[in-house]
PDB file of C-alpha atoms and ligand atoms in Angstrom:
ATOM      1  CA  MET A 663       9.908   6.464  13.977  1.00  0.00           C
ATOM      2  CA  ASN A 664      10.365   7.518  17.609  1.00  0.00           C
ATOM      3  CA  SER A 665      13.130   9.964  16.781  1.00  0.00           C
ATOM      4  CA  ARG A 666      10.785  12.316  14.849  1.00  0.00           C
ATOM      5  CA  LYS A 667      13.252  13.129  12.131  1.00  0.00           C
ATOM      6  CA  GLY A 668      11.426  14.314   9.003  1.00  0.00           C
ATOM      7  CA  PHE A 669       9.096  12.964   6.400  1.00  0.00           C
ATOM      8  CA  ILE A 670       8.953   9.311   5.449  1.00  0.00           C
ATOM      9  CA  VAL A 671       7.585   8.548   1.977  1.00  0.00           C
ATOM     10  CA  LEU A 672       6.272   5.109   0.999  1.00  0.00           C
ATOM     11  CA  THR A 673       5.395   4.467  -2.612  1.00  0.00           C
ATOM     12  CA  GLY A 674       4.210   1.465  -4.552  1.00  0.00           C
ATOM     13  CA  GLU A 675       2.066   0.498  -7.555  1.00  0.00           C
ATOM     14  CA  VAL A 676      -1.638  -0.125  -7.069  1.00  0.00           C
ATOM     15  CA  GLY A 677      -2.268  -3.283  -4.992  1.00  0.00           C
ATOM     16  CA  THR A 678       1.344  -3.823  -3.803  1.00  0.00           C
ATOM     17  CA  GLY A 679       0.330  -3.540  -0.119  1.00  0.00           C
ATOM     18  CA  LYS A 680       0.822   0.054   1.002  1.00  0.00           C
ATOM     19  CA  THR A 681      -2.440   0.279   2.957  1.00  0.00           C
ATOM     20  CA  THR A 682      -1.755  -3.208   4.387  1.00  0.00           C
ATOM     21  CA  MET A 683       1.646  -1.974   5.619  1.00  0.00           C
ATOM     22  CA  LEU A 684       0.063   1.118   7.134  1.00  0.00           C
ATOM     23  CA  GLU A 685      -2.523  -1.063   8.889  1.00  0.00           C
ATOM     24  CA  CYS A 686       0.329  -3.098  10.445  1.00  0.00           C
ATOM     25  CA  LEU A 687       1.987   0.166  11.499  1.00  0.00           C
ATOM     26  CA  ARG A 688      -1.268   1.405  13.053  1.00  0.00           C
ATOM     27  CA  GLU A 689      -1.635  -1.800  15.038  1.00  0.00           C
ATOM     28  CA  MET A 690       1.958  -1.456  16.211  1.00  0.00           C
ATOM     29  CA  LEU A 691       1.431   2.190  17.221  1.00  0.00           C
ATOM     30  CA  ALA A 692      -1.826   1.372  19.043  1.00  0.00           C
ATOM     31  CA  GLU A 693      -0.054  -1.381  20.980  1.00  0.00           C
ATOM     32  CA  GLN A 694       2.723   1.021  21.949  1.00  0.00           C
ATOM     33  CA  GLY A 695       0.195   3.638  23.048  1.00  0.00           C
ATOM     34  CA  THR A 696       1.484   6.046  20.416  1.00  0.00           C
ATOM     35  CA  GLU A 697      -1.072   8.627  19.232  1.00  0.00           C
ATOM     36  CA  PHE A 698      -1.598   8.848  15.487  1.00  0.00           C
ATOM     37  CA  ALA A 699      -3.904  10.403  12.918  1.00  0.00           C
ATOM     38  CA  TYR A 700      -4.632   8.223   9.965  1.00  0.00           C
ATOM     39  CA  MET A 701      -5.806  10.138   6.903  1.00  0.00           C
ATOM     40  CA  PHE A 702      -7.327   7.756   4.387  1.00  0.00           C
ATOM     41  CA  ASN A 703      -9.128  10.304   2.238  1.00  0.00           C
ATOM     42  CA  SER A 704      -6.751  12.581   0.442  1.00  0.00           C
ATOM     43  CA  ARG A 705      -9.339  14.257  -1.825  1.00  0.00           C
ATOM     44  CA  VAL A 706      -9.932  17.015   0.693  1.00  0.00           C
ATOM     45  CA  THR A 707      -9.232  20.741   0.945  1.00  0.00           C
ATOM     46  CA  ALA A 708      -6.542  22.047   3.268  1.00  0.00           C
ATOM     47  CA  ASP A 709      -9.225  23.083   5.783  1.00  0.00           C
ATOM     48  CA  GLN A 710     -10.948  19.713   5.670  1.00  0.00           C
ATOM     49  CA  PHE A 711      -7.575  18.035   6.144  1.00  0.00           C
ATOM     50  CA  LEU A 712      -6.959  19.932   9.356  1.00  0.00           C
ATOM     51  CA  GLU A 713     -10.533  19.163  10.442  1.00  0.00           C
ATOM     52  CA  MET A 714      -9.896  15.490   9.948  1.00  0.00           C
ATOM     53  CA  ILE A 715      -6.706  15.683  12.059  1.00  0.00           C
ATOM     54  CA  ALA A 716      -8.706  17.366  14.824  1.00  0.00           C
ATOM     55  CA  TYR A 717     -11.243  14.477  14.780  1.00  0.00           C
ATOM     56  CA  GLU A 718      -8.560  11.784  14.550  1.00  0.00           C
ATOM     57  CA  LEU A 719      -6.635  13.110  17.531  1.00  0.00           C
ATOM     58  CA  ALA A 720      -9.807  14.046  19.404  1.00  0.00           C
ATOM     59  CA  LEU A 721      -8.574  17.595  19.822  1.00  0.00           C
ATOM     60  CA  ARG A 722     -10.690  19.713  22.072  1.00  0.00           C
ATOM     61  CA  CYS A 723     -11.402  22.682  19.858  1.00  0.00           C
ATOM     62  CA  ASN A 724     -13.825  24.099  17.307  1.00  0.00           C
ATOM     63  CA  ALA A 725     -12.906  21.911  14.327  1.00  0.00           C
ATOM     64  CA  LYS A 726     -14.187  24.633  11.973  1.00  0.00           C
ATOM     65  CA  SER A 727     -11.583  27.120  13.108  1.00  0.00           C
ATOM     66  CA  LYS A 728      -8.093  26.623  11.673  1.00  0.00           C
ATOM     67  CA  VAL A 729      -6.545  28.795  14.391  1.00  0.00           C
ATOM     68  CA  GLU A 730      -8.177  26.743  17.133  1.00  0.00           C
ATOM     69  CA  ILE A 731      -7.105  23.467  15.515  1.00  0.00           C
ATOM     70  CA  LEU A 732      -3.488  24.541  15.151  1.00  0.00           C
ATOM     71  CA  ASN A 733      -3.344  25.863  18.722  1.00  0.00           C
ATOM     72  CA  ALA A 734      -4.950  22.671  20.082  1.00  0.00           C
ATOM     73  CA  LEU A 735      -2.677  20.493  17.939  1.00  0.00           C
ATOM     74  CA  ASN A 736       0.435  22.350  19.111  1.00  0.00           C
ATOM     75  CA  GLU A 737      -0.563  21.890  22.711  1.00  0.00           C
ATOM     76  CA  PHE A 738      -1.400  18.239  22.167  1.00  0.00           C
ATOM     77  CA  LEU A 739       1.929  17.553  20.496  1.00  0.00           C
ATOM     78  CA  ILE A 740       3.917  19.311  23.246  1.00  0.00           C
ATOM     79  CA  THR A 741       2.072  17.321  25.941  1.00  0.00           C
ATOM     80  CA  GLN A 742       2.770  14.031  24.127  1.00  0.00           C
ATOM     81  CA  ALA A 743       6.429  14.898  23.400  1.00  0.00           C
ATOM     82  CA  SER A 744       7.029  15.983  27.021  1.00  0.00           C
ATOM     83  CA  ARG A 745       5.849  12.487  28.020  1.00  0.00           C
ATOM     84  CA  GLY A 746       8.430  11.056  25.630  1.00  0.00           C
ATOM     85  CA  LYS A 747       5.698  10.107  23.148  1.00  0.00           C
ATOM     86  CA  THR A 748       5.897  10.643  19.395  1.00  0.00           C
ATOM     87  CA  THR A 749       2.728  11.563  17.519  1.00  0.00           C
ATOM     88  CA  VAL A 750       2.422  10.269  14.033  1.00  0.00           C
ATOM     89  CA  LEU A 751       0.505  11.609  11.046  1.00  0.00           C
ATOM     90  CA  ILE A 752      -0.100   8.957   8.390  1.00  0.00           C
ATOM     91  CA  VAL A 753      -1.453  10.056   5.035  1.00  0.00           C
ATOM     92  CA  ASP A 754      -2.550   7.256   2.720  1.00  0.00           C
ATOM     93  CA  GLU A 755      -3.276   7.928  -0.972  1.00  0.00           C
ATOM     94  CA  ALA A 756      -1.010  10.954  -0.676  1.00  0.00           C
ATOM     95  CA  HIS A 757      -0.515  11.083  -4.450  1.00  0.00           C
ATOM     96  CA  ASN A 758      -3.987  12.672  -4.591  1.00  0.00           C
ATOM     97  CA  LEU A 759      -3.194  15.588  -2.278  1.00  0.00           C
ATOM     98  CA  ASP A 760      -3.623  19.026  -3.707  1.00  0.00           C
ATOM     99  CA  PRO A 761      -0.562  21.276  -3.595  1.00  0.00           C
ATOM    100  CA  ASP A 762      -2.396  23.428  -0.980  1.00  0.00           C
ATOM    101  CA  VAL A 763      -2.782  20.417   1.300  1.00  0.00           C
ATOM    102  CA  LEU A 764       0.802  19.344   0.765  1.00  0.00           C
ATOM    103  CA  GLU A 765       1.832  22.855   1.788  1.00  0.00           C
ATOM    104  CA  GLU A 766      -0.285  22.437   4.939  1.00  0.00           C
ATOM    105  CA  VAL A 767       1.392  19.085   5.637  1.00  0.00           C
ATOM    106  CA  ARG A 768       4.758  20.764   5.258  1.00  0.00           C
ATOM    107  CA  MET A 769       3.764  23.431   7.814  1.00  0.00           C
ATOM    108  CA  LEU A 770       2.699  20.653  10.191  1.00  0.00           C
ATOM    109  CA  GLY A 771       6.129  19.115   9.750  1.00  0.00           C
ATOM    110  CA  ASN A 772       7.596  22.408  10.898  1.00  0.00           C
ATOM    111  CA  LEU A 773       5.890  22.299  14.297  1.00  0.00           C
ATOM    112  CA  GLU A 774       8.678  22.139  16.797  1.00  0.00           C
ATOM    113  CA  ASN A 775       9.620  23.109  20.275  1.00  0.00           C
ATOM    114  CA  ALA A 776      12.946  24.688  21.264  1.00  0.00           C
ATOM    115  CA  LYS A 777      13.618  22.011  23.951  1.00  0.00           C
ATOM    116  CA  ILE A 778      11.993  18.946  22.367  1.00  0.00           C
ATOM    117  CA  GLY A 779      12.667  19.505  18.679  1.00  0.00           C
ATOM    118  CA  LYS A 780      10.238  18.234  16.001  1.00  0.00           C
ATOM    119  CA  LEU A 781       6.826  17.353  17.366  1.00  0.00           C
ATOM    120  CA  LEU A 782       5.268  15.344  14.604  1.00  0.00           C
ATOM    121  CA  GLN A 783       6.403  12.351  12.569  1.00  0.00           C
ATOM    122  CA  ILE A 784       4.770  12.443   9.168  1.00  0.00           C
ATOM    123  CA  ILE A 785       4.395   9.443   6.776  1.00  0.00           C
ATOM    124  CA  LEU A 786       3.164   9.993   3.225  1.00  0.00           C
ATOM    125  CA  SER A 787       2.117   6.892   1.281  1.00  0.00           C
ATOM    126  CA  GLY A 788       0.904   6.695  -2.278  1.00  0.00           C
ATOM    127  CA  GLN A 789       1.306   5.554  -5.832  1.00  0.00           C
ATOM    128  CA  PRO A 790       4.661   6.175  -7.607  1.00  0.00           C
ATOM    129  CA  GLU A 791       3.260   9.535  -8.954  1.00  0.00           C
ATOM    130  CA  LEU A 792       3.769  10.822  -5.408  1.00  0.00           C
ATOM    131  CA  ASP A 793       7.544  10.854  -5.987  1.00  0.00           C
ATOM    132  CA  GLY A 794       7.018  13.037  -9.093  1.00  0.00           C
ATOM    133  CA  LYS A 795       4.702  15.319  -7.191  1.00  0.00           C
ATOM    134  CA  LEU A 796       7.268  15.822  -4.425  1.00  0.00           C
ATOM    135  CA  ASP A 797       9.878  16.709  -7.087  1.00  0.00           C
ATOM    136  CA  ASP A 798       7.903  19.840  -7.992  1.00  0.00           C
ATOM    137  CA  PRO A 799      10.243  22.778  -7.363  1.00  0.00           C
ATOM    138  CA  LYS A 800       7.448  24.509  -5.416  1.00  0.00           C
ATOM    139  CA  LEU A 801       7.645  21.698  -2.889  1.00  0.00           C
ATOM    140  CA  ARG A 802      11.478  21.763  -2.546  1.00  0.00           C
ATOM    141  CA  GLN A 803      11.178  22.753   1.112  1.00  0.00           C
ATOM    142  CA  LEU A 804       9.199  19.603   1.774  1.00  0.00           C
ATOM    143  CA  LYS A 805      11.495  17.490  -0.419  1.00  0.00           C
ATOM    144  CA  GLN A 806      14.528  18.613   1.648  1.00  0.00           C
ATOM    145  CA  ARG A 807      12.897  17.269   4.761  1.00  0.00           C
ATOM    146  CA  ILE A 808      12.304  13.742   3.435  1.00  0.00           C
ATOM    147  CA  VAL A 809      14.561  11.447   5.434  1.00  0.00           C
ATOM    148  CA  LEU A 810      13.472   8.107   4.114  1.00  0.00           C
ATOM    149  CA  ARG A 811      11.943   6.911   0.904  1.00  0.00           C
ATOM    150  CA  CYS A 812      10.706   3.318   0.647  1.00  0.00           C
ATOM    151  CA  ALA A 813       9.283   1.684  -2.498  1.00  0.00           C
ATOM    152  CA  LEU A 814       7.155  -1.447  -2.278  1.00  0.00           C
ATOM    153  CA  LYS A 815       8.018  -3.688  -5.192  1.00  0.00           C
ATOM    154  CA  PRO A 816       5.879  -6.503  -6.656  1.00  0.00           C
ATOM    155  CA  LEU A 817       6.719  -9.990  -5.397  1.00  0.00           C
ATOM    156  CA  SER A 818       9.410 -12.018  -7.210  1.00  0.00           C
ATOM    157  CA  GLU A 819       8.553 -15.529  -8.500  1.00  0.00           C
ATOM    158  CA  GLN A 820      10.280 -16.981  -5.440  1.00  0.00           C
ATOM    159  CA  GLN A 821       8.257 -14.742  -3.126  1.00  0.00           C
ATOM    160  CA  VAL A 822       4.977 -15.638  -4.898  1.00  0.00           C
ATOM    161  CA  SER A 823       5.827 -19.315  -4.303  1.00  0.00           C
ATOM    162  CA  GLU A 824       6.661 -18.718  -0.626  1.00  0.00           C
ATOM    163  CA  TYR A 825       3.547 -16.588  -0.208  1.00  0.00           C
ATOM    164  CA  LEU A 826       1.234 -19.240  -1.652  1.00  0.00           C
ATOM    165  CA  ASN A 827       2.879 -22.024   0.316  1.00  0.00           C
ATOM    166  CA  THR A 828       2.666 -20.033   3.525  1.00  0.00           C
ATOM    167  CA  ARG A 829      -0.992 -19.073   3.063  1.00  0.00           C
ATOM    168  CA  LEU A 830      -1.977 -22.669   2.266  1.00  0.00           C
ATOM    169  CA  ALA A 831       0.099 -23.989   5.209  1.00  0.00           C
ATOM    170  CA  LYS A 832      -1.740 -21.537   7.522  1.00  0.00           C
ATOM    171  CA  ALA A 833      -5.041 -22.798   6.066  1.00  0.00           C
ATOM    172  CA  GLY A 834      -4.006 -26.352   7.075  1.00  0.00           C
ATOM    173  CA  MET A 835      -2.239 -27.596   3.934  1.00  0.00           C
ATOM    174  CA  PRO A 836       1.573 -27.904   4.554  1.00  0.00           C
ATOM    175  CA  ASN A 837       3.583 -28.965   1.472  1.00  0.00           C
ATOM    176  CA  GLN A 838       0.769 -27.860  -0.826  1.00  0.00           C
ATOM    177  CA  LYS A 839       0.480 -29.488  -4.243  1.00  0.00           C
ATOM    178  CA  VAL A 840      -2.638 -27.686  -5.411  1.00  0.00           C
ATOM    179  CA  PHE A 841      -0.510 -25.086  -7.238  1.00  0.00           C
ATOM    180  CA  PRO A 842       2.340 -26.971  -9.018  1.00  0.00           C
ATOM    181  CA  PRO A 843       5.612 -25.060  -9.535  1.00  0.00           C
ATOM    182  CA  ALA A 844       5.027 -24.492 -13.291  1.00  0.00           C
ATOM    183  CA  LEU A 845       1.650 -23.000 -12.541  1.00  0.00           C
ATOM    184  CA  ILE A 846       3.171 -20.703  -9.894  1.00  0.00           C
ATOM    185  CA  THR A 847       5.685 -19.481 -12.458  1.00  0.00           C
ATOM    186  CA  GLU A 848       2.782 -18.529 -14.755  1.00  0.00           C
ATOM    187  CA  ILE A 849       0.728 -17.042 -11.884  1.00  0.00           C
ATOM    188  CA  HIS A 850       3.737 -14.805 -11.184  1.00  0.00           C
ATOM    189  CA  ILE A 851       3.940 -13.702 -14.776  1.00  0.00           C
ATOM    190  CA  ARG A 852       0.212 -13.073 -15.237  1.00  0.00           C
ATOM    191  CA  THR A 853      -0.276 -11.260 -11.934  1.00  0.00           C
ATOM    192  CA  GLN A 854       3.043  -9.392 -12.265  1.00  0.00           C
ATOM    193  CA  GLY A 855       3.644 -10.237  -8.622  1.00  0.00           C
ATOM    194  CA  ILE A 856       0.944  -7.813  -7.372  1.00  0.00           C
ATOM    195  CA  PRO A 857      -0.479  -9.196  -4.060  1.00  0.00           C
ATOM    196  CA  ARG A 858      -4.040  -7.997  -4.729  1.00  0.00           C
ATOM    197  CA  ILE A 859      -4.160  -9.726  -8.145  1.00  0.00           C
ATOM    198  CA  ILE A 860      -2.376 -12.865  -6.818  1.00  0.00           C
ATOM    199  CA  ASN A 861      -5.047 -13.144  -4.128  1.00  0.00           C
ATOM    200  CA  ALA A 862      -7.917 -12.733  -6.572  1.00  0.00           C
ATOM    201  CA  VAL A 863      -6.474 -15.085  -9.178  1.00  0.00           C
ATOM    202  CA  CYS A 864      -5.714 -17.865  -6.629  1.00  0.00           C
ATOM    203  CA  ASP A 865      -9.095 -17.488  -4.948  1.00  0.00           C
ATOM    204  CA  ASN A 866     -10.809 -17.927  -8.306  1.00  0.00           C
ATOM    205  CA  LEU A 867      -8.471 -20.842  -9.151  1.00  0.00           C
ATOM    206  CA  LEU A 868      -9.332 -22.662  -5.929  1.00  0.00           C
ATOM    207  CA  LEU A 869     -13.034 -22.075  -6.559  1.00  0.00           C
ATOM    208  CA  THR A 870     -12.811 -23.394 -10.131  1.00  0.00           C
ATOM    209  CA  CYS A 871     -10.811 -26.435  -8.914  1.00  0.00           C
ATOM    210  CA  PHE A 872     -13.447 -27.090  -6.293  1.00  0.00           C
ATOM    211  CA  ALA A 873     -16.339 -26.703  -8.748  1.00  0.00           C
ATOM    212  CA  MET A 874     -14.654 -29.203 -11.146  1.00  0.00           C
ATOM    213  CA  GLU A 875     -14.079 -31.591  -8.258  1.00  0.00           C
ATOM    214  CA  GLU A 876     -10.333 -31.585  -8.987  1.00  0.00           C
ATOM    215  CA  LYS A 877      -7.400 -31.604  -6.513  1.00  0.00           C
ATOM    216  CA  LEU A 878      -4.938 -29.806  -8.744  1.00  0.00           C
ATOM    217  CA  CYS A 879      -5.121 -26.374 -10.353  1.00  0.00           C
ATOM    218  CA  THR A 880      -4.183 -26.477 -14.046  1.00  0.00           C
ATOM    219  CA  MET A 881      -3.074 -24.136 -16.809  1.00  0.00           C
ATOM    220  CA  GLU A 882      -6.527 -24.484 -18.396  1.00  0.00           C
ATOM    221  CA  MET A 883      -8.104 -23.221 -15.187  1.00  0.00           C
ATOM    222  CA  LEU A 884      -5.668 -20.316 -14.997  1.00  0.00           C
ATOM    223  CA  ASP A 885      -6.447 -19.383 -18.611  1.00  0.00           C
ATOM    224  CA  GLU A 886     -10.163 -19.356 -17.827  1.00  0.00           C
ATOM    225  CA  VAL A 887      -9.705 -17.351 -14.611  1.00  0.00           C
ATOM    226  CA  VAL A 888      -7.459 -14.653 -16.125  1.00  0.00           C
ATOM    227  CA  ALA A 889      -9.777 -14.430 -19.189  1.00  0.00           C
ATOM    228  CA  ASP A 890     -12.776 -13.911 -16.899  1.00  0.00           C
ATOM    229  CA  MET A 891     -10.829 -11.259 -14.984  1.00  0.00           C
ATOM    230  CA  ARG A 892      -9.723  -9.580 -18.231  1.00  0.00           C
ATOM    231  CA  LEU A 893      -6.172  -9.646 -16.934  1.00  0.00           C
ATOM    232  CA  GLU A 894      -3.441  -8.161 -19.048  1.00  0.00           C
ATOM    233  CA  TRP A 895       0.300  -8.821 -18.597  1.00  0.00           C
ATOM    234  CA  PRO A 896       3.404  -7.976 -20.630  1.00  0.00           C
ATOM    235  CA  THR A 897       4.031 -10.836 -23.025  1.00  0.00           C
ATOM    236  CA  ALA A 898       7.722 -10.003 -23.188  1.00  0.00           C
ATOM    237  CA  HIS A 899       8.172 -11.620 -19.800  1.00  0.00           C
ATOM    238  CA  SER A 900       5.884 -14.582 -20.432  1.00  0.00           C
ATOM    239  CA  LYS A 901       7.507 -17.789 -21.437  1.00  0.00           C
ATOM    240  CA  LEU A 902       4.310 -18.714 -23.257  1.00  0.00           C
ATOM    241  CA  GLY A 903       3.115 -15.478 -24.716  1.00  0.00           C
ATOM    242  CA  ARG A 904      -0.429 -14.214 -24.547  1.00  0.00           C
ATOM    243  CA  THR A 905      -1.620 -13.952 -28.052  1.00  0.00           C
ATOM    244  CA  LEU A 906       0.138 -16.632 -30.114  1.00  0.00           C
ATOM    245  CA  ALA A 907      -1.958 -16.933 -33.223  1.00  0.00           C
ATOM    246  CA  GLY A 908      -4.082 -19.988 -33.427  1.00  0.00           C
ATOM    247  CA  PHE A 909      -3.340 -21.329 -29.981  1.00  0.00           C
ATOM    248  CA  GLU A 910      -4.972 -20.853 -26.601  1.00  0.00           C
ATOM    249  CA  PRO A 911      -2.166 -20.282 -23.964  1.00  0.00           C
ATOM    250  CA  ALA A 912      -2.966 -23.557 -22.234  1.00  0.00           C
ATOM    251  CA  GLU A 913      -2.537 -25.395 -25.532  1.00  0.00           C
ATOM    252  CA  VAL A 914       0.810 -23.694 -26.151  1.00  0.00           C
ATOM    253  CA  PHE A 915       1.815 -24.630 -22.641  1.00  0.00           C
ATOM    254  CA  ARG A 916       1.099 -28.328 -23.327  1.00  0.00           C
ATOM    255  CA  ARG A 917       2.846 -28.232 -26.662  1.00  0.00           C
ATOM    256  CA  ASN A 918       5.953 -26.623 -25.180  1.00  0.00           C
ATOM    257  CA  ARG A 919       6.377 -29.353 -22.624  1.00  0.00           C
TER     258      ARG A 919
HETATM  259  N1  ATP B2334       2.557  -8.548   1.761  1.00  0.00           N
HETATM  260  C1  ATP B2334       1.340  -8.984   1.610  1.00  0.00           C
HETATM  261  N2  ATP B2334       0.986 -10.207   1.989  1.00  0.00           N
HETATM  262  C2  ATP B2334      -0.277 -10.662   1.773  1.00  0.00           C
HETATM  263  N3  ATP B2334      -1.292  -9.956   1.262  1.00  0.00           N
HETATM  264  C3  ATP B2334      -0.989  -8.753   0.870  1.00  0.00           C
HETATM  265  C4  ATP B2334       0.318  -8.193   0.963  1.00  0.00           C
HETATM  266  N4  ATP B2334       0.262  -6.976   0.466  1.00  0.00           N
HETATM  267  C5  ATP B2334      -0.958  -6.764   0.024  1.00  0.00           C
HETATM  268  N5  ATP B2334      -1.757  -7.849   0.257  1.00  0.00           N
HETATM  269  C6  ATP B2334      -3.119  -7.994  -0.085  1.00  0.00           C
HETATM  270  O1  ATP B2334      -3.324  -7.337  -1.320  1.00  0.00           O
HETATM  271  C7  ATP B2334      -4.451  -6.514  -1.315  1.00  0.00           C
HETATM  272  C8  ATP B2334      -4.088  -5.137  -1.695  1.00  0.00           C
HETATM  273  O2  ATP B2334      -3.248  -4.546  -0.682  1.00  0.00           O
HETATM  274  P1  ATP B2334      -3.364  -3.004  -0.313  1.00  0.00           P
HETATM  275  O3  ATP B2334      -4.831  -2.543  -0.357  1.00  0.00           O
HETATM  276  O4  ATP B2334      -2.613  -2.823   0.915  1.00  0.00           O
HETATM  277  O5  ATP B2334      -2.570  -2.368  -1.543  1.00  0.00           O
HETATM  278  P2  ATP B2334      -2.342  -0.812  -1.835  1.00  0.00           P
HETATM  279  O6  ATP B2334      -0.919  -0.695  -2.281  1.00  0.00           O
HETATM  280  O7  ATP B2334      -2.765   0.001  -0.700  1.00  0.00           O
HETATM  281  O8  ATP B2334      -3.251  -0.593  -3.084  1.00  0.00           O
HETATM  282  P3  ATP B2334      -3.863   0.782  -3.618  1.00  0.00           P
HETATM  283  O9  ATP B2334      -2.805   1.459  -4.433  1.00  0.00           O
HETATM  284  O10 ATP B2334      -5.001   0.343  -4.510  1.00  0.00           O
HETATM  285  O11 ATP B2334      -4.369   1.580  -2.499  1.00  0.00           O
HETATM  286  C9  ATP B2334      -5.059  -6.577   0.102  1.00  0.00           C
HETATM  287  O12 ATP B2334      -6.253  -7.373  -0.004  1.00  0.00           O
HETATM  288  C10 ATP B2334      -4.027  -7.279   0.935  1.00  0.00           C
HETATM  289  O13 ATP B2334      -4.656  -8.247   1.739  1.00  0.00           O
HETATM  290 MG1   MG B2335      -4.163   1.538  -0.503  1.00  0.00          MG
END
């Protein structure tokens, strides 16, 4: 990050934790005293994009004038770099960026100084479509400058188990038994390992368990919760199936044991 190499691209399916990772990064940068601009709204025009950068970095200029923004930005970046500081531009939801804005981003990536080199570290984060967008031949100049591509994958069954155990331990329940291993296997299948869905399903499971005055979450509760949430998951991976004729999944689960 501090070496200001080129573009870094982070992709991941909806709810896999991209924004959460960027939040951690922002905290880290703030602790280090590194200046950064965080662009959370990518449905903007190229001019609005530059205006947002001007606000984020508190540039002293007329934010309505592109020339003034670019001059002020260049000055700001040189001052930071001469102090040995990297400035970082983080763009979340980058899959939504219009080609015009991506072209502007590429130009910002070109800002450099003969002595110092590149002045701005740029991170683009978005859904997997972003990869396809960057493969557009019109953006080949930008593509050539990508030095690192990271893909956030859904959690594996083992990771789901570790995640739930850790969260419950933090909440004061070490060696949790609320979610038995067979249920965790099925939670992994039905949430497809997506952290946002895991959180919502488990939250609802705990609530149901509490409402029923039980100490253990069951398959019946999971069936109810995922039905309420209208969750869909690929049956090919499920050991139980989703639509076995004549049986509710919880019933199949019991029969299979
Ligand atoms: N590694 C993780 N550990 C714990 N919770 C996580 C993790 N990753 C994501 N979450 C939780 O999952 C939810 C979704 O995460 P986040 O918003 O970062 O996903 P995203 O990839 O940015 O999704 P989107 O594509 O919709 O923008 C958040 O509530 C976050 O708390
Ligand atoms: Mg996000």
